GROMACS .gro file of C-alpha atoms in nm:
model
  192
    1UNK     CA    1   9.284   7.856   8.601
    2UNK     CA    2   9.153   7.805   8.963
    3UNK     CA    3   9.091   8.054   9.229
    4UNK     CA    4   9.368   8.225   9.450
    5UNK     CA    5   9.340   8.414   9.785
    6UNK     CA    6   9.403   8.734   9.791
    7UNK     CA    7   9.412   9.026  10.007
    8UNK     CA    8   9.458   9.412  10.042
    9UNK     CA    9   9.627   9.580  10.266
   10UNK     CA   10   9.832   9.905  10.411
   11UNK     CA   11  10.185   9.832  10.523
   12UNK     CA   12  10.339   9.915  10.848
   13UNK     CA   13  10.677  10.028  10.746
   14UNK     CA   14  11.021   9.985  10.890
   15UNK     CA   15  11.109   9.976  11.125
   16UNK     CA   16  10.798   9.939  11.283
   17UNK     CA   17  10.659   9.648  11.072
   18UNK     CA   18  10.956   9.439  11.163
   19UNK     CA   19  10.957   9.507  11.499
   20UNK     CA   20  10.607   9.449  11.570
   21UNK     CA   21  10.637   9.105  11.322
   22UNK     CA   22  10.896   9.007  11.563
   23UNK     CA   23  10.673   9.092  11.898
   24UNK     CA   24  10.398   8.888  11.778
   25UNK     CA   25  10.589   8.581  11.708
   26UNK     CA   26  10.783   8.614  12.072
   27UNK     CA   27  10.380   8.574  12.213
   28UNK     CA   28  10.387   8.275  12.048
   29UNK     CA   29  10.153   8.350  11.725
   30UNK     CA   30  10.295   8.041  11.479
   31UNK     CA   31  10.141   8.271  11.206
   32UNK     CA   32  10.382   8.571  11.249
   33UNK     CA   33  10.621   8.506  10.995
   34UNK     CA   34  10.407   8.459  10.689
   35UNK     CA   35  10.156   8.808  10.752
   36UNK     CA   36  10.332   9.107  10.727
   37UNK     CA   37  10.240   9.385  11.003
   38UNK     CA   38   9.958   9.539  10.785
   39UNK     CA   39   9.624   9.714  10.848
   40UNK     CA   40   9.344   9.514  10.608
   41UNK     CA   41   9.168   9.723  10.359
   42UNK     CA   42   9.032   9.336  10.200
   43UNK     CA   43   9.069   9.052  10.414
   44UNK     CA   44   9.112   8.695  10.289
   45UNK     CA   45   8.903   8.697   9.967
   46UNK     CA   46   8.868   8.397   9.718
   47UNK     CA   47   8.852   8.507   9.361
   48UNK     CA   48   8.940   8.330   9.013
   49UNK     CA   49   9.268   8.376   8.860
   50UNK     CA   50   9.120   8.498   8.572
   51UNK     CA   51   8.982   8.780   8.787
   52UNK     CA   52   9.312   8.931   8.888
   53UNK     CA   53   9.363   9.207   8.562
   54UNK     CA   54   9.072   9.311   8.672
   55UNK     CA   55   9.133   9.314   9.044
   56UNK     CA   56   9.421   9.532   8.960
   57UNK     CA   57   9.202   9.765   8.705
   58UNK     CA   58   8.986   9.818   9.027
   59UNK     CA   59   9.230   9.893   9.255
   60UNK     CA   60   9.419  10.100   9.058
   61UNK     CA   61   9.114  10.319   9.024
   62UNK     CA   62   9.056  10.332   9.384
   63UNK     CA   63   9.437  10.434   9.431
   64UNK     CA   64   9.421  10.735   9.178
   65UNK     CA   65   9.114  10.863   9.388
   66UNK     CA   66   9.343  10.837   9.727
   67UNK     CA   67   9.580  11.102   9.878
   68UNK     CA   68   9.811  11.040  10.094
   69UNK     CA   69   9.746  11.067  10.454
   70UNK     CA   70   9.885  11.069  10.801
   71UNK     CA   71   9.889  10.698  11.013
   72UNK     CA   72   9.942  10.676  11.378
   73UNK     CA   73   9.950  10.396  11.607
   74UNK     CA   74   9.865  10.454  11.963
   75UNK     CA   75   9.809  10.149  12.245
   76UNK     CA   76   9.643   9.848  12.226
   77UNK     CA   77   9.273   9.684  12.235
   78UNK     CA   78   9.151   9.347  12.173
   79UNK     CA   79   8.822   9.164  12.040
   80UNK     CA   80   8.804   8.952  12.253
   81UNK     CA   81   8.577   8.738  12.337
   82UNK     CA   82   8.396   8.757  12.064
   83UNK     CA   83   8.770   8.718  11.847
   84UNK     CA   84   9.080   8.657  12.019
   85UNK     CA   85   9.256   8.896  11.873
   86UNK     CA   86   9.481   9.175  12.029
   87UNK     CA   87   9.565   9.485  11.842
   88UNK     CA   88   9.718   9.810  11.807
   89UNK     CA   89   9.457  10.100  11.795
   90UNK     CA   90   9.484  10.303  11.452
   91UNK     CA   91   9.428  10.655  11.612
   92UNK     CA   92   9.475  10.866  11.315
   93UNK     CA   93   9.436  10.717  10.938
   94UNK     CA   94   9.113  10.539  11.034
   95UNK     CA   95   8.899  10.740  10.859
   96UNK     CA   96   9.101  10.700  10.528
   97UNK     CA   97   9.111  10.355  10.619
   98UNK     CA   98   8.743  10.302  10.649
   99UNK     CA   99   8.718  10.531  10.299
  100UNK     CA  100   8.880  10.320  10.096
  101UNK     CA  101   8.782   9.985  10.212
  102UNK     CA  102   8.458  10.088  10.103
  103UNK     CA  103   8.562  10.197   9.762
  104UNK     CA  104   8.745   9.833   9.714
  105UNK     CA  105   8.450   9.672   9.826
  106UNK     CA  106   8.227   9.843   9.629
  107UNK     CA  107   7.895   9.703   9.442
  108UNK     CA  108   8.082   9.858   9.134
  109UNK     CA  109   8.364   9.642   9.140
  110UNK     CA  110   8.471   9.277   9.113
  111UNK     CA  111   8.558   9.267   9.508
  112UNK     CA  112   8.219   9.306   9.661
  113UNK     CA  113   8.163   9.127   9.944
  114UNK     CA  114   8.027   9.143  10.292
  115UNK     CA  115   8.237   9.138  10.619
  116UNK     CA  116   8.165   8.906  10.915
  117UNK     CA  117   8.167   9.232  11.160
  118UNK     CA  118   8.201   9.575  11.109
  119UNK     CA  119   8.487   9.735  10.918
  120UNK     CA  120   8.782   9.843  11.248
  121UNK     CA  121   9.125   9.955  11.101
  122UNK     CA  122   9.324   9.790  11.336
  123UNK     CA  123   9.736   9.625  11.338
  124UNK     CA  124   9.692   9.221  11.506
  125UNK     CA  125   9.974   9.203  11.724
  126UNK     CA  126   9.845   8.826  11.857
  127UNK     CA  127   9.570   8.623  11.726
  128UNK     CA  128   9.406   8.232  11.845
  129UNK     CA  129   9.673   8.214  12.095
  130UNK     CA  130   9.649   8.129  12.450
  131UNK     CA  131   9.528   8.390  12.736
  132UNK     CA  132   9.812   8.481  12.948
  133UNK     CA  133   9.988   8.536  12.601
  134UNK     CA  134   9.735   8.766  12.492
  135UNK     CA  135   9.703   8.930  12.786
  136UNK     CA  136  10.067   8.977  12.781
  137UNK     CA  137  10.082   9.137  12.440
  138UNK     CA  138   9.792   9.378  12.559
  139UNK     CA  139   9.982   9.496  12.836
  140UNK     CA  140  10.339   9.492  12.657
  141UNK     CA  141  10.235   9.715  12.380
  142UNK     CA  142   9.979   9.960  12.605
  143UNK     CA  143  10.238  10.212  12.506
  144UNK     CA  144  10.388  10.175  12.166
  145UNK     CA  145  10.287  10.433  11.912
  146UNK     CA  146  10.415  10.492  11.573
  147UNK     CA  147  10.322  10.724  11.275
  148UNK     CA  148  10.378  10.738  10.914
  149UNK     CA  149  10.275  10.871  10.577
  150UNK     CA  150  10.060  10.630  10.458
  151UNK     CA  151  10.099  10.676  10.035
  152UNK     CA  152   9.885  10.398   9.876
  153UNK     CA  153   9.798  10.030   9.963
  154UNK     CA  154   9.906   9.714   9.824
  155UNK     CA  155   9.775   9.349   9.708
  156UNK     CA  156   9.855   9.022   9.802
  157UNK     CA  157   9.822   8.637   9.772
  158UNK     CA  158   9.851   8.381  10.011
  159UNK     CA  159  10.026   8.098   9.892
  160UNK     CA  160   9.946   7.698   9.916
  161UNK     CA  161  10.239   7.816  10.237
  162UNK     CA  162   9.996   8.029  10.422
  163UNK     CA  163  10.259   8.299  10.362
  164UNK     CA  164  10.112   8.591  10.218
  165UNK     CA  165  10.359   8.750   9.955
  166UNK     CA  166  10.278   9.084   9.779
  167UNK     CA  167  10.158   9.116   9.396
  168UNK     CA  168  10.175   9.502   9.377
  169UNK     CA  169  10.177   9.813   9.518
  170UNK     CA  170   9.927  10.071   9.441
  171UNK     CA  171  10.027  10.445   9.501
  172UNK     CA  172   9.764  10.691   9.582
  173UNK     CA  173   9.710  10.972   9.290
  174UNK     CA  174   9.810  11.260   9.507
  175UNK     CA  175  10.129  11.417   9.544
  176UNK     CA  176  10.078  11.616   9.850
  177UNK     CA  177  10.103  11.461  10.230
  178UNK     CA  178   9.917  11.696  10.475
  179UNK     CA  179  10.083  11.889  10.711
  180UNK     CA  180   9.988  11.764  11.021
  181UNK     CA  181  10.207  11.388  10.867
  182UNK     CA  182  10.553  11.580  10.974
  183UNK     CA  183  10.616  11.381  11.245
  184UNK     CA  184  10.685  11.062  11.004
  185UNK     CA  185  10.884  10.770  11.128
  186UNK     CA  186  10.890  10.809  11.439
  187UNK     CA  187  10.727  10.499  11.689
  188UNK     CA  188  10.845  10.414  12.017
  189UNK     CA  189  10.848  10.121  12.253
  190UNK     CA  190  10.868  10.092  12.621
  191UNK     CA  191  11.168   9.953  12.781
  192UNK     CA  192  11.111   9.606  12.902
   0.00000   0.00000   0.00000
């Protein structure tokens, strides 16, 4: 059957994840178009396509153990040097974020694996492009913030493409989104 790549992830909604697909691809990241704006719970991860029913079994679990929780987006940081990467800072979610990474990577399950650095909820807003672009993204999105109800996560394959298209969503078992999530939707950019 061969293997496929796959990958877990939350989504940025709309507008936001538009918007901020958009940005990156005006800084000149030829990648834009084919990631969704997404903070990884799984990144790029080779499995067999026989493995995927149980992929889903997995994640399924991990989803009914989830409850929804509040996401926020607040200014931007960057790996660099040791990745050139520039990102928006998850302020608020990261915790949940950093939760249930560890549940899909779990020795229990069929997605174990180790990471090359330590797990950092994060939204790439420019990756392996050139300097001044990066720098420009750092300093264009200092002030963007947006917030959400984040209510499950979701899997997805890259194709032969390098587009990554989803599989499935997976919706977290609890009803109930904490109060302090009522300022949902909202996100902001500065005037240019």
């Amino acid at each position: 059957m061969g293997t496929v790549t796959i990958g877990v992830s939350i989504a940025v909604p709309e507008p936001h994840g538009s918007l901020l697909q958009e940005r990156r691809a005006g800084f000149g990241d030829a990648a834009a178009h084919g990631i969704p704006t997404h903070v990884t719970l799984l990144p790029p991860t080779e499995v067999g396509a026989e493995a995927l029913p149980g992929v889903e079994a997995h994640l399924t679990a991990v989803a009914a153990a989830g409850r929804p929780f509040p996401m926020r987006l607040s200014g931007t940081g960057t790996f660099r040097p040791m990745s050139p990467v520039v990102y928006l800072r998850v302020v608020q979610g990261a915790e949940n974020c950093a939760w249930l990474q560890q549940r899909i990577r779990s020795a229990s399950g069929p997605l174990t694996r180790e990471l090359l650095f330590p797990y950092h909820p994060h939204v790439t807003v420019a990756h392996g492009i050139d300097e001044a672009a990066m720098d420009r993204a750092f300093d264009e999105l200092a002030h963007y913030e947006a917030d959400w109800s984040c209510t499950g996560f979701a899997l997805a394959e890259q194709g032969a493409d390098g587009v990554w298209r989803k599989l499935r969503d997976f919706a977290f078992g609890g009803a109930v989104v904490p109060p302090q999530a009522a300022r949902v939707g909202r996100g902001s950019l500065p005037a240019r």
